[in-house]
mmCIF file of C-alpha atoms in Angstrom:
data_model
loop_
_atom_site.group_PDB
_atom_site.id
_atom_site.type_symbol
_atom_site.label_atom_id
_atom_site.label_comp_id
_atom_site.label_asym_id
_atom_site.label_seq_id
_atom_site.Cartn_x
_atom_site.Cartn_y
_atom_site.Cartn_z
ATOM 1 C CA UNK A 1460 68.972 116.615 127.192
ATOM 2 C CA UNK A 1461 68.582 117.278 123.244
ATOM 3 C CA UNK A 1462 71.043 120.717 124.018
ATOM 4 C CA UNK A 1463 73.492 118.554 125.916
ATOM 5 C CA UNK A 1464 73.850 115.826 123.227
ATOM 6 C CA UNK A 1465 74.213 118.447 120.522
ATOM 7 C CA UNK A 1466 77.122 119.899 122.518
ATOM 8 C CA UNK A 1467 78.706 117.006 123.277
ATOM 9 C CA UNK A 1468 78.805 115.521 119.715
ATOM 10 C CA UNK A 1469 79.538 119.434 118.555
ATOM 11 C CA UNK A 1470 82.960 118.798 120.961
ATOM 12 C CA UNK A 1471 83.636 115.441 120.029
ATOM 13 C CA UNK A 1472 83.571 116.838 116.045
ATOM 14 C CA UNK A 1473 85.585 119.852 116.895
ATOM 15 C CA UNK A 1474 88.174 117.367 118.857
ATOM 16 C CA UNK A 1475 88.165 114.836 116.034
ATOM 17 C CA UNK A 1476 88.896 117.443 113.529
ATOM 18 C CA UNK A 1477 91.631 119.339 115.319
ATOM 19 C CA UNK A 1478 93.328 115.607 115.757
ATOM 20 C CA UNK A 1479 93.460 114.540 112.145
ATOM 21 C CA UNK A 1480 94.965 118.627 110.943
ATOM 22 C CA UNK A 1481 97.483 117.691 113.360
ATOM 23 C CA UNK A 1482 98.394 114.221 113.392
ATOM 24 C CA UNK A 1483 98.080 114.049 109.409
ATOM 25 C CA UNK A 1484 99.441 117.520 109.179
ATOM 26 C CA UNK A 1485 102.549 116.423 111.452
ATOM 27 C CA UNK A 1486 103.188 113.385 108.982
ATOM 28 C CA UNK A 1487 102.523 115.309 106.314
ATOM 29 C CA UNK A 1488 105.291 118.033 107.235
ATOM 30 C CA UNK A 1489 107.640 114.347 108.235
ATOM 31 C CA UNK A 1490 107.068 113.557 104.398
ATOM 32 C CA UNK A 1491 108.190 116.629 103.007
ATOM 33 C CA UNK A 1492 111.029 116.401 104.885
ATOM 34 C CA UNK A 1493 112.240 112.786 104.342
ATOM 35 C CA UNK A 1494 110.994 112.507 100.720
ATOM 36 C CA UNK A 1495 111.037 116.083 99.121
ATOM 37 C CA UNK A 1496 108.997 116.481 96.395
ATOM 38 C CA UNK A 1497 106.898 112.771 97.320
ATOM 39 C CA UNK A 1498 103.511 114.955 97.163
ATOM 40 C CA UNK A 1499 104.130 116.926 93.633
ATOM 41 C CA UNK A 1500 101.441 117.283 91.545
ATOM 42 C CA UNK A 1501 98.828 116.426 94.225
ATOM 43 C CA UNK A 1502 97.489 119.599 95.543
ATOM 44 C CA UNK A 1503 94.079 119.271 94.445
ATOM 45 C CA UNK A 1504 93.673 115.693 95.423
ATOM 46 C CA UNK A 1505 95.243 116.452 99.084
ATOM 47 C CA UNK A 1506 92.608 119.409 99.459
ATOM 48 C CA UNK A 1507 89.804 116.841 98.152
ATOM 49 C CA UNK A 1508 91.036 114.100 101.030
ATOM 50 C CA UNK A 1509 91.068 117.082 104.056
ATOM 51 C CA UNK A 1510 87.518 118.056 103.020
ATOM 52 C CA UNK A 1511 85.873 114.273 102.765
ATOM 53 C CA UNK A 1512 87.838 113.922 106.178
ATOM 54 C CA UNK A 1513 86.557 116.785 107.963
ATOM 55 C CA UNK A 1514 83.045 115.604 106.778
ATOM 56 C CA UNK A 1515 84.051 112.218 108.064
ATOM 57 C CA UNK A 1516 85.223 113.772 111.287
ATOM 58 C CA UNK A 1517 81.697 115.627 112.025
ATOM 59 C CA UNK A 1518 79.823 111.689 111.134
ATOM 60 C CA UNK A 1519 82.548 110.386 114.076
ATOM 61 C CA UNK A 1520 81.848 113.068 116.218
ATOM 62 C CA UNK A 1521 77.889 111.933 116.803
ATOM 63 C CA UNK A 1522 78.489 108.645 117.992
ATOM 64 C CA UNK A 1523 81.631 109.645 120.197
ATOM 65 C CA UNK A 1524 79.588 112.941 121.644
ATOM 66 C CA UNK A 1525 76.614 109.922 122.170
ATOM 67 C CA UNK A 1526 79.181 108.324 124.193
ATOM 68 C CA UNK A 1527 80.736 110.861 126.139
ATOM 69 C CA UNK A 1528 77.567 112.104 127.142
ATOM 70 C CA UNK A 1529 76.498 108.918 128.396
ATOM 71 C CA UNK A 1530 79.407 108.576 130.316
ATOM 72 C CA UNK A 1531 79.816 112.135 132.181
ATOM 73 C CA UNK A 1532 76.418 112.621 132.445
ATOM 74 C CA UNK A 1533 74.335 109.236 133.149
ATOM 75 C CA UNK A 1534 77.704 106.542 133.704
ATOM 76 C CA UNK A 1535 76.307 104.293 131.060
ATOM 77 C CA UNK A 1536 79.517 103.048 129.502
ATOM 78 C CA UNK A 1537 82.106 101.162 130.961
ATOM 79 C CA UNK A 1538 84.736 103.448 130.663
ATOM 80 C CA UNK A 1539 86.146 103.793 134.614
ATOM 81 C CA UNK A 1540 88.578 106.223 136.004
ATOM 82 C CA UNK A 1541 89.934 104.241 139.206
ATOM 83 C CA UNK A 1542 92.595 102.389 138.542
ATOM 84 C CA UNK A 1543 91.474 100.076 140.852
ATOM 85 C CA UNK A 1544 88.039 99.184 139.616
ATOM 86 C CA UNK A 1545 89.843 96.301 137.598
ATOM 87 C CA UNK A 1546 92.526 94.246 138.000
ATOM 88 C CA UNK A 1547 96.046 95.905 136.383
ATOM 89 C CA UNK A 1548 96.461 93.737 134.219
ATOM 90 C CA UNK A 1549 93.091 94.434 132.101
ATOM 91 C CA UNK A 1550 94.790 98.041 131.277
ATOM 92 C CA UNK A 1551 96.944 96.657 128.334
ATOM 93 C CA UNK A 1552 94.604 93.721 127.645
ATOM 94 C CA UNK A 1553 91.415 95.638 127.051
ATOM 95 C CA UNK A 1554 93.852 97.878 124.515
ATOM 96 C CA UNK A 1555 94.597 94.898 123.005
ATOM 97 C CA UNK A 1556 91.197 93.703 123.284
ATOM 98 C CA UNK A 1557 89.894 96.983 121.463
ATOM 99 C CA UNK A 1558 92.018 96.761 118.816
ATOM 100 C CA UNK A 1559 91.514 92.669 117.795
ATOM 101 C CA UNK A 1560 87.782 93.786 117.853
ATOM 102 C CA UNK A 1561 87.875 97.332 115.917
ATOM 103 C CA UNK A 1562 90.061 95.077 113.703
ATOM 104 C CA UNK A 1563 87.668 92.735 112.856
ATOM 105 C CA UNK A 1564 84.545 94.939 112.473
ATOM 106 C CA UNK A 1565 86.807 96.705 110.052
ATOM 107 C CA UNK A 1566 88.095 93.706 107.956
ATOM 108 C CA UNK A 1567 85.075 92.334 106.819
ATOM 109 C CA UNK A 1568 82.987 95.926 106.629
ATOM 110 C CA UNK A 1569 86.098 97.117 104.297
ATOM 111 C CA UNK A 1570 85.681 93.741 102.599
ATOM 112 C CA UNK A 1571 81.833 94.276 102.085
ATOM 113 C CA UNK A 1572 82.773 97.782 100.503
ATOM 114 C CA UNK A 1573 84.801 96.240 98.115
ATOM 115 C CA UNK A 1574 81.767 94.747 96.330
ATOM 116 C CA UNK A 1575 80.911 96.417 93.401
ATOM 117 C CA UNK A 1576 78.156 98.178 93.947
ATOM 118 C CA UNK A 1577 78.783 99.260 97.618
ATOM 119 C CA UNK A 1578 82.884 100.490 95.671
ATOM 120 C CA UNK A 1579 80.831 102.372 93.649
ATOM 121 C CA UNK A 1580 78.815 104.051 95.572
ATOM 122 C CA UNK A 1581 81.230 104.642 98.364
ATOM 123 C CA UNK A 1582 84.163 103.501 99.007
ATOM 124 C CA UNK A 1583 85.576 104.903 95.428
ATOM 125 C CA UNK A 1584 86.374 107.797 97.255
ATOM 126 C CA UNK A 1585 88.675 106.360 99.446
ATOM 127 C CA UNK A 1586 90.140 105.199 96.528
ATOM 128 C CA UNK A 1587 90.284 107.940 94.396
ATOM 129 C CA UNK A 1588 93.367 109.213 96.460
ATOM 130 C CA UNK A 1589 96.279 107.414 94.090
ATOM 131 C CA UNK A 1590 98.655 107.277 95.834
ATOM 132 C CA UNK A 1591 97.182 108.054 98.779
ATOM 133 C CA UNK A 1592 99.090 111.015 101.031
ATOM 134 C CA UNK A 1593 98.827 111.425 104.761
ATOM 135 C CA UNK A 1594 96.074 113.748 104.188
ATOM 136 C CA UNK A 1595 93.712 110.221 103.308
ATOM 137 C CA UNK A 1596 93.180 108.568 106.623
ATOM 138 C CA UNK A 1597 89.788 109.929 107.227
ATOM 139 C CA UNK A 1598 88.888 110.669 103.264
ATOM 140 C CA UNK A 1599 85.487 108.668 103.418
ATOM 141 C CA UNK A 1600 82.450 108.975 102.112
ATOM 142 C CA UNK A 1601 79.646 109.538 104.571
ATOM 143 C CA UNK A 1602 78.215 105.933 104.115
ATOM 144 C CA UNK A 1603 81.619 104.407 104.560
ATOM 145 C CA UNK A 1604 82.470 107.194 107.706
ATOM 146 C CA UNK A 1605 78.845 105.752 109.306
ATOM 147 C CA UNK A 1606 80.122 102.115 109.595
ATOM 148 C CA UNK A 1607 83.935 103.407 110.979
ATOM 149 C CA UNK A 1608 82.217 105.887 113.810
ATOM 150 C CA UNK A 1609 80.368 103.516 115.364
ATOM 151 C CA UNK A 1610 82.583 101.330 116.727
ATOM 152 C CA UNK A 1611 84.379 102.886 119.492
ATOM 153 C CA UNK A 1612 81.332 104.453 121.104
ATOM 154 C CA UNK A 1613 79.378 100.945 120.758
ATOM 155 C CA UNK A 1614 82.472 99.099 122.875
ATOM 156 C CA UNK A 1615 82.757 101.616 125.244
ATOM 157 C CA UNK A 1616 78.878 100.550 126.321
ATOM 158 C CA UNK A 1617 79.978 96.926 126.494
ATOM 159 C CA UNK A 1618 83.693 96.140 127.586
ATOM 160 C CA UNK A 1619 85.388 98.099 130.093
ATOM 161 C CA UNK A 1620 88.284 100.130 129.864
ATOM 162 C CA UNK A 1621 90.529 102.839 131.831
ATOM 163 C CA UNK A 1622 90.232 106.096 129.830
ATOM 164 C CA UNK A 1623 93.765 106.459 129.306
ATOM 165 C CA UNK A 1624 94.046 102.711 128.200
ATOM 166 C CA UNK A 1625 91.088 104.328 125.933
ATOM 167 C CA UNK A 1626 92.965 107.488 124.892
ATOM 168 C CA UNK A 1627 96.107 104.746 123.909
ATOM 169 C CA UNK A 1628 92.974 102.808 121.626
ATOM 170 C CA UNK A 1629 92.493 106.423 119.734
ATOM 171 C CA UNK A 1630 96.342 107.175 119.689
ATOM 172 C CA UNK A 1631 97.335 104.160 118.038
ATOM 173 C CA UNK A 1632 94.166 104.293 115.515
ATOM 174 C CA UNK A 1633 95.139 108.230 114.977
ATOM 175 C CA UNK A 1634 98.400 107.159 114.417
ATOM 176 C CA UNK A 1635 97.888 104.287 112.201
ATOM 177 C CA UNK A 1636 95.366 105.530 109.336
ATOM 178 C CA UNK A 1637 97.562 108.423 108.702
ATOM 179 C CA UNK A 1638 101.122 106.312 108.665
ATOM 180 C CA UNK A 1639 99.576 103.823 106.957
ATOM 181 C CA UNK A 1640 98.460 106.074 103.785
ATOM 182 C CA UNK A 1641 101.267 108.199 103.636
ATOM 183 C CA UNK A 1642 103.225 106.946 100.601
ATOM 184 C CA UNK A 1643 106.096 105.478 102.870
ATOM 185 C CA UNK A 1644 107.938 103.178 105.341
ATOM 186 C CA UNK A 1645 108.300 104.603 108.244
ATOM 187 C CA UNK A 1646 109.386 101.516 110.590
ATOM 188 C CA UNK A 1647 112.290 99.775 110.371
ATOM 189 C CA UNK A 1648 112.303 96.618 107.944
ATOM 190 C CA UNK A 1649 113.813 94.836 111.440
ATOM 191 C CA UNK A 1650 110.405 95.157 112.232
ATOM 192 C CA UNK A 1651 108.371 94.889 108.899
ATOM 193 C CA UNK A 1652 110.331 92.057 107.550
ATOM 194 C CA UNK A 1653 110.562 90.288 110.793
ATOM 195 C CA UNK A 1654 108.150 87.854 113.242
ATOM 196 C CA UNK A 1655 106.361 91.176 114.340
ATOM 197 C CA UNK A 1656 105.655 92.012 110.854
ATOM 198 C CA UNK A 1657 103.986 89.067 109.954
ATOM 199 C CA UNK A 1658 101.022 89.973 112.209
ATOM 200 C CA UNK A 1659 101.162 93.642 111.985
ATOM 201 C CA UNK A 1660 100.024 95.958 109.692
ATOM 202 C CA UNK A 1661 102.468 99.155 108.215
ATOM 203 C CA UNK A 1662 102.216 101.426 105.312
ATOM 204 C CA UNK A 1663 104.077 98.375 103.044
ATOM 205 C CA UNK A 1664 101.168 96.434 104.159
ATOM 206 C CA UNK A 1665 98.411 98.800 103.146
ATOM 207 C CA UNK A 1666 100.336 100.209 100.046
ATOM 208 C CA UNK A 1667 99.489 96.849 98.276
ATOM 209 C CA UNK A 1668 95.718 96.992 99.196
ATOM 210 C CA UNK A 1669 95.665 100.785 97.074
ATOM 211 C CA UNK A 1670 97.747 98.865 94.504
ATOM 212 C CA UNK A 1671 96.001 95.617 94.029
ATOM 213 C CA UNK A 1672 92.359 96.549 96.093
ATOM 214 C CA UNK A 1673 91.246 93.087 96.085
ATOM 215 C CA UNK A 1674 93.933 92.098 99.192
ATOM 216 C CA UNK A 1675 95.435 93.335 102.600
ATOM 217 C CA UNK A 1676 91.780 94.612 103.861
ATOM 218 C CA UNK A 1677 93.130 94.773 107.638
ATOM 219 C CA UNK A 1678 93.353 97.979 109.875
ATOM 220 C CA UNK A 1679 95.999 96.442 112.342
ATOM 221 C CA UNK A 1680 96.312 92.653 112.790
ATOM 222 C CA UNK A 1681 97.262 90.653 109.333
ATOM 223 C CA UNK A 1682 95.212 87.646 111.360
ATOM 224 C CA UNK A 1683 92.136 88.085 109.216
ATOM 225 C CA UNK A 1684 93.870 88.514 106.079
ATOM 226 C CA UNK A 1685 95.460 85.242 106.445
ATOM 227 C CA UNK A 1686 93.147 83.420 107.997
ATOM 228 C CA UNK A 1687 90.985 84.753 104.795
ATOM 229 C CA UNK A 1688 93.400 83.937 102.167
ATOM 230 C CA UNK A 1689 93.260 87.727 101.481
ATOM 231 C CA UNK A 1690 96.980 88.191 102.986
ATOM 232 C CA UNK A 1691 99.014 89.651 99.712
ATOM 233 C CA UNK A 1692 102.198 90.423 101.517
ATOM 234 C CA UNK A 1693 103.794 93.632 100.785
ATOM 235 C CA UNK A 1694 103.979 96.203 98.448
ATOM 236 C CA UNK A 1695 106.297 98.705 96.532
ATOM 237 C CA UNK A 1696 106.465 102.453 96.944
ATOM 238 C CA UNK A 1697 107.148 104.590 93.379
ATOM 239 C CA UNK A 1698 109.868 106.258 94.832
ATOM 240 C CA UNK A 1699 112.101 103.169 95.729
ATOM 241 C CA UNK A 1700 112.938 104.561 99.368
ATOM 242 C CA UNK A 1701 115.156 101.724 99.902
ATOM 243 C CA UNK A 1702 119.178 100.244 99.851
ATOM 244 C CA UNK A 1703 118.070 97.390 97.709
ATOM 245 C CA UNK A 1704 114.946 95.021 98.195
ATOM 246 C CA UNK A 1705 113.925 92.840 101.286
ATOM 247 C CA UNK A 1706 112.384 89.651 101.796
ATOM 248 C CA UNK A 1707 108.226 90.081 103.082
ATOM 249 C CA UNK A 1708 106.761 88.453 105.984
ATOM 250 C CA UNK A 1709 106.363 85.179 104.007
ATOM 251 C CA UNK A 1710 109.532 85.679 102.242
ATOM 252 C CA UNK A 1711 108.235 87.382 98.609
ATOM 253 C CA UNK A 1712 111.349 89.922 97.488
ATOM 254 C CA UNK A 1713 109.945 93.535 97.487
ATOM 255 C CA UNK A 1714 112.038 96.753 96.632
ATOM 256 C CA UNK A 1715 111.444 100.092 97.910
ATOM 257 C CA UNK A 1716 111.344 99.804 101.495
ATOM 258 C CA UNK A 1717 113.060 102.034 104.324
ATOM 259 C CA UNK A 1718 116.052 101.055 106.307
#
């Protein structure tokens, strides 16, 4: 049993680890193509975010090698493989389910690091990346990686959900934490300054929290943020990737902003 579980979350590390090189490697490689020269002058801080986030990646890989060797060995999670075990329409609900909850544990756990003492002693190093590159979505400290690990591999013993629907949850948090550090716009403003925009969360979005920290705490969903009064709108990236400024989700004027 003790041989199994150190295998599994051995896997699970080596899995996590592979997936941020090459998701944050990809974006990283997108960067220096659409904004040559955006990462000058950051060499050493880019090594320093790949080595807290392969240290963060082994503290993830315990709780998600807890989980996947409940599941394939003992079915103790509620992850299911037949499609017909629920109805079809729980497939993109529980994603969407998933997300609103990972969102939440993470709003008010990234709001509780903000406090002085808990910044200090943790999340600092987070913030130490300035600007952050796409090389900082897993740059944690271990404290800070602890209370972001957990929550996947806690839901999975509680709400049910397809394992691809579950493999979409990973994609699109994968996805996001490296886009949304990466020193850029990637969307369209269609979609950042429009209805869609107002609820989601982009690299504009998250830009302002590593410019103002005390604001835009959300992972996903701006619901928290402005149901909290924490809701900042938008920020501004130093290199001005834009044709002129654009009106935010509540209708601030930011520049530098993608078409």
């Amino acid at each position: 049993m003790i041989l199994a579980l150190i295998l599994s979350a051995l896997a699970m590390t080596a899995i996590v680890g592979i997936r941020y090189l090459i998701v944050s490697g990809a974006f990283a490689w997108a960067t220096r193509r659409r904004h040559p020269g955006l990462y000058a002058g950051q060499g050493r801080q880019m090594r320093r975010e790949i080595g807290w986030s392969l240290v963060s990646a082994a503290i993830y890989g315990v709780p998600a090698g807890i989980a996947a060797w409940g599941w394939d060995q003992h079915g103790w999670t509620r992850i299911y493989t037949e499609i017909g075990d629920y109805p079809l329409w729980w497939l993109p609900v529980s994603v969407l389910v998933y997300l609103l909850l990972h969102d939440t544990w993470f709003y008010w756990t990234h709001r509780w690091m903000h406090r002085p003492a808990l910044f200090r002693a943790a999340h600092a190093v987070h913030h130490a990346s300035r600007p952050p590159t796409a090389w900082a979505a897993m740059a944690f400290h271990p404290w800070e990686a602890l209370t972001g690990a957990v929550v996947i591999p806690a839901l999975v013993f509680f709400v049910p959900i397809h394992v691809v629907a579950l493999g979409c949850v990973l994609t699109i948090m994968t996805i996001m934490g490296v886009t949304n550090h990466m020193g850029w716009e990637m969307f369209s403003r269609y979609l950042v300054h429009g209805p869609a925009g107002r609820w989601l969360i982009t690299a504009s979005h998250h830009q302002r929290h590593h410019a103002d920290y005390r604001c835009n705490y959300g992972l996903y969903f701006r619901f928290w943020d402005r149901l909290c009064g924490t809701d900042k709108g938008l920020g501004t990236f130093a290199h001005g990737d834009s044709a002129g400024a654009a009106a935010d989700g509540d209708g601030r004027t930011v520049p530098g902003h993608a078409a």
